[in-house]
Short mmCIF file of N, CA and C in Angstrom, two decimals:
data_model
loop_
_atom_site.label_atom_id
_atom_site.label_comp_id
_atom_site.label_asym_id
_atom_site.label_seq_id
_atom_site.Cartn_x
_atom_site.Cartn_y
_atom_site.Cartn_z
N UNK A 1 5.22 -1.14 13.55
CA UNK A 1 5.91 -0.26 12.64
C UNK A 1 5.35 -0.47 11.24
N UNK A 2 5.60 0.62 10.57
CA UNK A 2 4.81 0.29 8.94
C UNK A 2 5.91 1.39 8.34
N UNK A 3 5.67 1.24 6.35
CA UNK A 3 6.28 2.20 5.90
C UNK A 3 5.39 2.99 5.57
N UNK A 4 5.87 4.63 5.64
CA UNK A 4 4.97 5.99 5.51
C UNK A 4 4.95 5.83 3.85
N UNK A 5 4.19 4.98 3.43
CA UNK A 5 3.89 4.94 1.42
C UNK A 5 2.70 5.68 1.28
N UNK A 6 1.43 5.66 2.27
CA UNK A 6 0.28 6.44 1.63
C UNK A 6 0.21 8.27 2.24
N UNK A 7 0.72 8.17 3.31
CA UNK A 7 1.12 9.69 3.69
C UNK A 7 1.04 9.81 5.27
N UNK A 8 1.96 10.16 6.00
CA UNK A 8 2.57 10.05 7.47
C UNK A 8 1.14 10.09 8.33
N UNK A 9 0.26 10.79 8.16
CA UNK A 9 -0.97 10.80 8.77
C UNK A 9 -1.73 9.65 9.09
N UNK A 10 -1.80 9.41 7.45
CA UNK A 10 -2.64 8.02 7.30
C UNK A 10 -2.14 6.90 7.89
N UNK A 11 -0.97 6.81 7.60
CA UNK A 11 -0.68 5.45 8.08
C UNK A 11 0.04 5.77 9.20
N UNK A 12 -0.02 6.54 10.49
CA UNK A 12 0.07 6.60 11.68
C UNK A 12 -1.50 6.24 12.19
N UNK A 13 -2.50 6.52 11.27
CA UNK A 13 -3.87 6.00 11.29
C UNK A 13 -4.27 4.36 11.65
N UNK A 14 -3.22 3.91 10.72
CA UNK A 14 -3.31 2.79 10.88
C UNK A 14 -2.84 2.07 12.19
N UNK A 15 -1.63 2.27 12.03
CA UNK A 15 -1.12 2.19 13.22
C UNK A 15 -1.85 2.15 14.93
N UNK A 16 -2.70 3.55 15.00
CA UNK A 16 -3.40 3.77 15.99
C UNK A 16 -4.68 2.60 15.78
N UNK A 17 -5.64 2.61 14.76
CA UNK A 17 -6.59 1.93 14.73
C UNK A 17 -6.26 0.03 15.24
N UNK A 18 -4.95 -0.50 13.99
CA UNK A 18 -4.68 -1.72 15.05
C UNK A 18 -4.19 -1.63 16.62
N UNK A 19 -3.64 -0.89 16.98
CA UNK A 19 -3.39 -0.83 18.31
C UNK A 19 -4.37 -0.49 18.79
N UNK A 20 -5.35 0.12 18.65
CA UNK A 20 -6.26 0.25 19.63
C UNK A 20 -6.54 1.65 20.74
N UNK A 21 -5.39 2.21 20.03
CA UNK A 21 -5.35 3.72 20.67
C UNK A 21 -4.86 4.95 19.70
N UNK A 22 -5.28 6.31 20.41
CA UNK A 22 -4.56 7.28 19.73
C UNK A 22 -3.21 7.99 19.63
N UNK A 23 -3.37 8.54 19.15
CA UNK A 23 -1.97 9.13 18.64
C UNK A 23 -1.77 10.61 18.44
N UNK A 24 -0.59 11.39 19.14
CA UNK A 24 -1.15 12.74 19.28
C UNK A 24 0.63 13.12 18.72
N UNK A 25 0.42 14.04 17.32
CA UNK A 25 1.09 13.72 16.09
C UNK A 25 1.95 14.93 16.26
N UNK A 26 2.59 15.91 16.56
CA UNK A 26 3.35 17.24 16.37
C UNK A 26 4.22 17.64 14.92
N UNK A 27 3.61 18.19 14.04
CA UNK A 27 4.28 17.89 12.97
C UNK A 27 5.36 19.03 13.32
N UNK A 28 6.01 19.59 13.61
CA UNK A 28 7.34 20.79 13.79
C UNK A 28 8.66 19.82 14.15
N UNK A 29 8.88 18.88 14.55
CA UNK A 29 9.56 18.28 14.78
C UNK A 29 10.21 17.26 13.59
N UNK A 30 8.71 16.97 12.69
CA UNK A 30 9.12 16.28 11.78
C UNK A 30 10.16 16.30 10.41
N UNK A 31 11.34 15.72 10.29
CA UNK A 31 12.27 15.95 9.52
C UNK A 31 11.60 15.97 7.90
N UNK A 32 12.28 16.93 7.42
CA UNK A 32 11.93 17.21 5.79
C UNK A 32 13.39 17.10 5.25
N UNK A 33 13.16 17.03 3.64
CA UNK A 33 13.89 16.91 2.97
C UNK A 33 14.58 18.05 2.68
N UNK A 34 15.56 18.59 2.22
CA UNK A 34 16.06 19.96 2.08
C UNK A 34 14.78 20.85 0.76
N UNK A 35 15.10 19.52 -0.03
CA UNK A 35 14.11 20.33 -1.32
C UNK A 35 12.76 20.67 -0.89
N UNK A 36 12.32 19.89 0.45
CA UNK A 36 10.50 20.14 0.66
C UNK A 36 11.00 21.65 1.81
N UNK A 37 11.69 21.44 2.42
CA UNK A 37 11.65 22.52 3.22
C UNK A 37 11.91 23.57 2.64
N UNK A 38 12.71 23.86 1.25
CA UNK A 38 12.79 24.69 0.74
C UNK A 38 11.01 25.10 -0.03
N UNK A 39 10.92 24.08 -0.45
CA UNK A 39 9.63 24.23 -1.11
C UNK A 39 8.47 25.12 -0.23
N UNK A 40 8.85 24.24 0.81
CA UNK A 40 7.81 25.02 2.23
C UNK A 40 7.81 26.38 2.42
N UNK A 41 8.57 26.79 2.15
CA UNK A 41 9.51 28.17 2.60
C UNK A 41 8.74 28.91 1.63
N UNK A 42 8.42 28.68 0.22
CA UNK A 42 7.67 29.60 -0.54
C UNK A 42 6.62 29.42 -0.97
N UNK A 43 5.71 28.89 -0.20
CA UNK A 43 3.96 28.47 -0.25
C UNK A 43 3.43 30.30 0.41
N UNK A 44 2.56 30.11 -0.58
CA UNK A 44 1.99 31.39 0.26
C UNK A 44 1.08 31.15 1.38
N UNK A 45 0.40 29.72 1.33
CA UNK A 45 -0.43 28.91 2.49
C UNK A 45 0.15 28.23 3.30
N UNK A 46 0.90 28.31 4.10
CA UNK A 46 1.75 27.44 4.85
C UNK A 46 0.79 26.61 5.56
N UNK A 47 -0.26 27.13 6.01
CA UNK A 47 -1.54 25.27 6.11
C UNK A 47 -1.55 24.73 4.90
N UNK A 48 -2.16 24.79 4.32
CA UNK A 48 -1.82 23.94 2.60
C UNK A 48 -1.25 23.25 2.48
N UNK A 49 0.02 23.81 2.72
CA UNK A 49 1.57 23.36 2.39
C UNK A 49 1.55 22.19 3.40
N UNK A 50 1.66 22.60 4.69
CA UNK A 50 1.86 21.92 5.33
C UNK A 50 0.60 20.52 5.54
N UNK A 51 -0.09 20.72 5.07
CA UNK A 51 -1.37 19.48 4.93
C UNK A 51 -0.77 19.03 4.20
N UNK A 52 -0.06 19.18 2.82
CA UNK A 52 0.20 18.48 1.70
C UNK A 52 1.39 17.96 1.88
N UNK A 53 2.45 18.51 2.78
CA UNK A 53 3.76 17.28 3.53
C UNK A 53 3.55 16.27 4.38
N UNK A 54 2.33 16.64 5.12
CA UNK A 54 1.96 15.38 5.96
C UNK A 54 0.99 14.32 5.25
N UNK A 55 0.25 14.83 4.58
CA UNK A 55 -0.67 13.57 3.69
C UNK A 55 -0.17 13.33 2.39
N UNK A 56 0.84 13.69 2.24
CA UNK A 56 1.40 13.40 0.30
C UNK A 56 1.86 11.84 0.93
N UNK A 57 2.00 11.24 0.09
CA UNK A 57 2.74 9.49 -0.10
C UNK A 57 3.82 9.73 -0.64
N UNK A 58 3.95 8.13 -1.11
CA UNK A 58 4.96 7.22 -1.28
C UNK A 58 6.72 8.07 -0.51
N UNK A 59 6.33 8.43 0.89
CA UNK A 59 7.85 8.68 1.53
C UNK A 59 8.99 7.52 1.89
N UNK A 60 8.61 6.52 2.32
CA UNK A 60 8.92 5.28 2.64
C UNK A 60 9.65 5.54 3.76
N UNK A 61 9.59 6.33 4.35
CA UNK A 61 10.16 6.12 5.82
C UNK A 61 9.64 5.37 6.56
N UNK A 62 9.92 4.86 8.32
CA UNK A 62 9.46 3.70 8.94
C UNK A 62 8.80 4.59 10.07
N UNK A 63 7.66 4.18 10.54
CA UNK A 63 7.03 4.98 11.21
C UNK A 63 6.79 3.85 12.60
N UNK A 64 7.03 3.96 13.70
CA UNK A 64 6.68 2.96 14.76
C UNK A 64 6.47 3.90 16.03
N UNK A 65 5.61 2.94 17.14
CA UNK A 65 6.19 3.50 18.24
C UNK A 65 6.55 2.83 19.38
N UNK A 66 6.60 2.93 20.21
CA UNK A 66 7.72 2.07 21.36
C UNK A 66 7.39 2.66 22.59
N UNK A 67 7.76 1.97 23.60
CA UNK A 67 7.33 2.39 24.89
C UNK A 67 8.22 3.66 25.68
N UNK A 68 7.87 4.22 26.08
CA UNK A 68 8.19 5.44 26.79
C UNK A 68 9.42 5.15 27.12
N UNK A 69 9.80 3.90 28.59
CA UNK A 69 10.91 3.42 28.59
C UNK A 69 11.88 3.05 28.08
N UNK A 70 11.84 2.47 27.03
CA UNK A 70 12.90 2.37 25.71
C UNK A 70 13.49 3.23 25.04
N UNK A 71 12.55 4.46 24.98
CA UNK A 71 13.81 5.54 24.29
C UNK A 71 14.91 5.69 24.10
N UNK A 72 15.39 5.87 25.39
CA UNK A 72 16.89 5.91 25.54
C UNK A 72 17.92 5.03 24.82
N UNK A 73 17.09 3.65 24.81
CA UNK A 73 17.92 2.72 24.63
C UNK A 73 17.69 2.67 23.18
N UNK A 74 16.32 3.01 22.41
CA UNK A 74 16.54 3.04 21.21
C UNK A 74 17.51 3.93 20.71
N UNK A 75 17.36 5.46 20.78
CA UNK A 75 18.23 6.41 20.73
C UNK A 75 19.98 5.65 20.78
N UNK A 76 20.21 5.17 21.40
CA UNK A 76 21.48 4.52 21.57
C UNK A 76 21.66 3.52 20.41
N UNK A 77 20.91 3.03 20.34
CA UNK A 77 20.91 1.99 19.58
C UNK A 77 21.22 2.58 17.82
N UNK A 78 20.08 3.33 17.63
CA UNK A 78 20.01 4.05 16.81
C UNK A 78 21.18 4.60 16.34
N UNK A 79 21.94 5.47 17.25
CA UNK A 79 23.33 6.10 17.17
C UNK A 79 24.59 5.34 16.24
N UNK A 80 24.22 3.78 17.23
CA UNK A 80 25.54 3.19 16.93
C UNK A 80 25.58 2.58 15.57
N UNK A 81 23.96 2.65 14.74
CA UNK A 81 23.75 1.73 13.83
C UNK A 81 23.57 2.93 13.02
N UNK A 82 23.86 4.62 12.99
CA UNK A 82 23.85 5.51 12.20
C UNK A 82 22.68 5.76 11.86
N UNK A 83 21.36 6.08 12.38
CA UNK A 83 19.69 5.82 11.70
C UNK A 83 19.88 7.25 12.70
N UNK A 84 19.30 7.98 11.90
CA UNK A 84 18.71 8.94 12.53
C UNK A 84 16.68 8.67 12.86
N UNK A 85 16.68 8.71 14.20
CA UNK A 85 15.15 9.08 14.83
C UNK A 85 14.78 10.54 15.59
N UNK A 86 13.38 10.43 14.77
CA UNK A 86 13.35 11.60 15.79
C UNK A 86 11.57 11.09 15.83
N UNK A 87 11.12 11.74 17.59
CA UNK A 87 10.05 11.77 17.85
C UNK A 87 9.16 12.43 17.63
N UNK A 88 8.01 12.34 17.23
CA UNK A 88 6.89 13.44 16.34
C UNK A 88 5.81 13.24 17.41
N UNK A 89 5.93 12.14 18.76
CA UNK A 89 4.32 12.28 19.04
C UNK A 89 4.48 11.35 20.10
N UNK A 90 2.97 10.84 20.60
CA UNK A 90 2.71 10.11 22.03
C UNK A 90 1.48 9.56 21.49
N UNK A 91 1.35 8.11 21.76
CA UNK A 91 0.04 7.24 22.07
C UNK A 91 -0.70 7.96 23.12
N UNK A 92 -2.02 8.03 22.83
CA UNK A 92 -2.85 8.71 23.69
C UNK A 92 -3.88 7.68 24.33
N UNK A 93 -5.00 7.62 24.99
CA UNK A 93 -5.73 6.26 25.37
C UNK A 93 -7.30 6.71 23.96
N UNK A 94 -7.38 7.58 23.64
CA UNK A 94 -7.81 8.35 22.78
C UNK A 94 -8.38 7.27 21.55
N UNK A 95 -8.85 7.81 20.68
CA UNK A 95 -8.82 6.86 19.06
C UNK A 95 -8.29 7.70 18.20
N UNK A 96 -7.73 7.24 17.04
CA UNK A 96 -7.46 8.55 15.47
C UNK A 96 -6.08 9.06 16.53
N UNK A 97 -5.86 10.19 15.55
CA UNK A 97 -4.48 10.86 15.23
C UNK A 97 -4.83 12.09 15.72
N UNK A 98 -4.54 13.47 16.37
CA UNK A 98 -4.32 14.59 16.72
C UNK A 98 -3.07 14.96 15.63
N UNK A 99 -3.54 16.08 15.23
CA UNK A 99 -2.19 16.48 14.84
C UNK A 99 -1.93 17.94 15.45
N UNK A 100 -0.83 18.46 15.64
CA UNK A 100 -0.09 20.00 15.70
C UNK A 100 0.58 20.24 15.33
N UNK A 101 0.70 21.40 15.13
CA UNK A 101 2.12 22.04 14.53
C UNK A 101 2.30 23.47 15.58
N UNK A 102 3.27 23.20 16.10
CA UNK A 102 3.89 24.88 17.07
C UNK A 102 2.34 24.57 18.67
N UNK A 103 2.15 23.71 18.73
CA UNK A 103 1.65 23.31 19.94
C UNK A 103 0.21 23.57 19.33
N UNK A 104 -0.06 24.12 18.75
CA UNK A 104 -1.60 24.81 17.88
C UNK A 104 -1.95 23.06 17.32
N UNK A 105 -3.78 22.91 17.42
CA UNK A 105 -4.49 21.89 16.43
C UNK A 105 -4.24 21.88 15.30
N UNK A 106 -3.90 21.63 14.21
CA UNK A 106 -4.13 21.27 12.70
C UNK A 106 -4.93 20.50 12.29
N UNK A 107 -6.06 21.46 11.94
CA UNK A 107 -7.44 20.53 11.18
C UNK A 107 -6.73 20.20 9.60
N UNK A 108 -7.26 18.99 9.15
CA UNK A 108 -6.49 18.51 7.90
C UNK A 108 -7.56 17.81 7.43
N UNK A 109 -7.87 18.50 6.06
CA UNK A 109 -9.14 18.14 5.15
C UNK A 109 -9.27 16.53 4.03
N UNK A 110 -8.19 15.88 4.65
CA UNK A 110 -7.28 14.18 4.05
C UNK A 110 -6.72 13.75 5.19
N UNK A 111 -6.66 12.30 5.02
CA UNK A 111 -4.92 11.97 5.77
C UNK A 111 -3.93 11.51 4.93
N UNK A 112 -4.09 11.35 3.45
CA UNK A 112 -3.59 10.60 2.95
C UNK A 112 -4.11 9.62 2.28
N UNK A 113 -3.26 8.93 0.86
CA UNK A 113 -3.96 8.19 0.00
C UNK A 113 -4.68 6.75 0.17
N UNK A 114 -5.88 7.09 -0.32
CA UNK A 114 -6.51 5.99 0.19
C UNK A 114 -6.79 4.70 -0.71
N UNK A 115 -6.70 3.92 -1.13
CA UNK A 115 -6.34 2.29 -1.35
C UNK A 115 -7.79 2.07 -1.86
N UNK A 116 -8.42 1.76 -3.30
CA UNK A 116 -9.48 1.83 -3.95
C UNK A 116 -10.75 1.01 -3.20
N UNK A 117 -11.53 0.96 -3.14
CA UNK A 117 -12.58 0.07 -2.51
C UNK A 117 -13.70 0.78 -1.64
#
């Protein structure tokens, strides 16, 4: 698990690269803020837009993933401790990140901020 500080892409990047596998990303699922979804709502580029919600930073949400089997029990878990989760994606045997949106590819020209060096 890590926090989403440089932008949900990227550091699901990370994520995949130490683990050792890929990651196949669905952004439609992913929860927004009222003000970004509003914001979303009046982009005249909704790719744009939507590149720039998935690679913008400092969100600080917790990004992890967990075994197939566990769901349930996270979900439960989750419930009783008031955390809302929701699932955006699947480890793939793959490398890097896939992303979609509405089942469609999303080519994305960033992933997110990158750390000087």
């Amino acid at each position: 698990s890590l926090d989403v500080s440089d932008g949900l892409i990227a550091d699901l990047g990370h994520i995949a690269q130490a683990s050792g596998v890929g990651l196949e990303i669905d952004l439609e699922p992913t929860p927004m803020s009222l003000a970004a979804q509003a914001w979303f709502e009046t982009r005249v580029d909704p790719q744009a837009a939507l590149e720039q919600l998935a690679t913008g930073g400092d969100d600080y949400e917790i990004a992890f993933t967990a075994p197939d089997g566990d769901e349930e029990a996270l979900r439960r878990e989750a419930e009783r401790l008031h955390i809302r989760l929701t699932r955006i994606g699947s480890v793939t045997t793959g490398r890097g990140v896939t992303v979609r949106y509405g089942g469609q590819p999303v080519s994305l020209s960033k992933t997110g901020f990158t750390h000087g060096g």
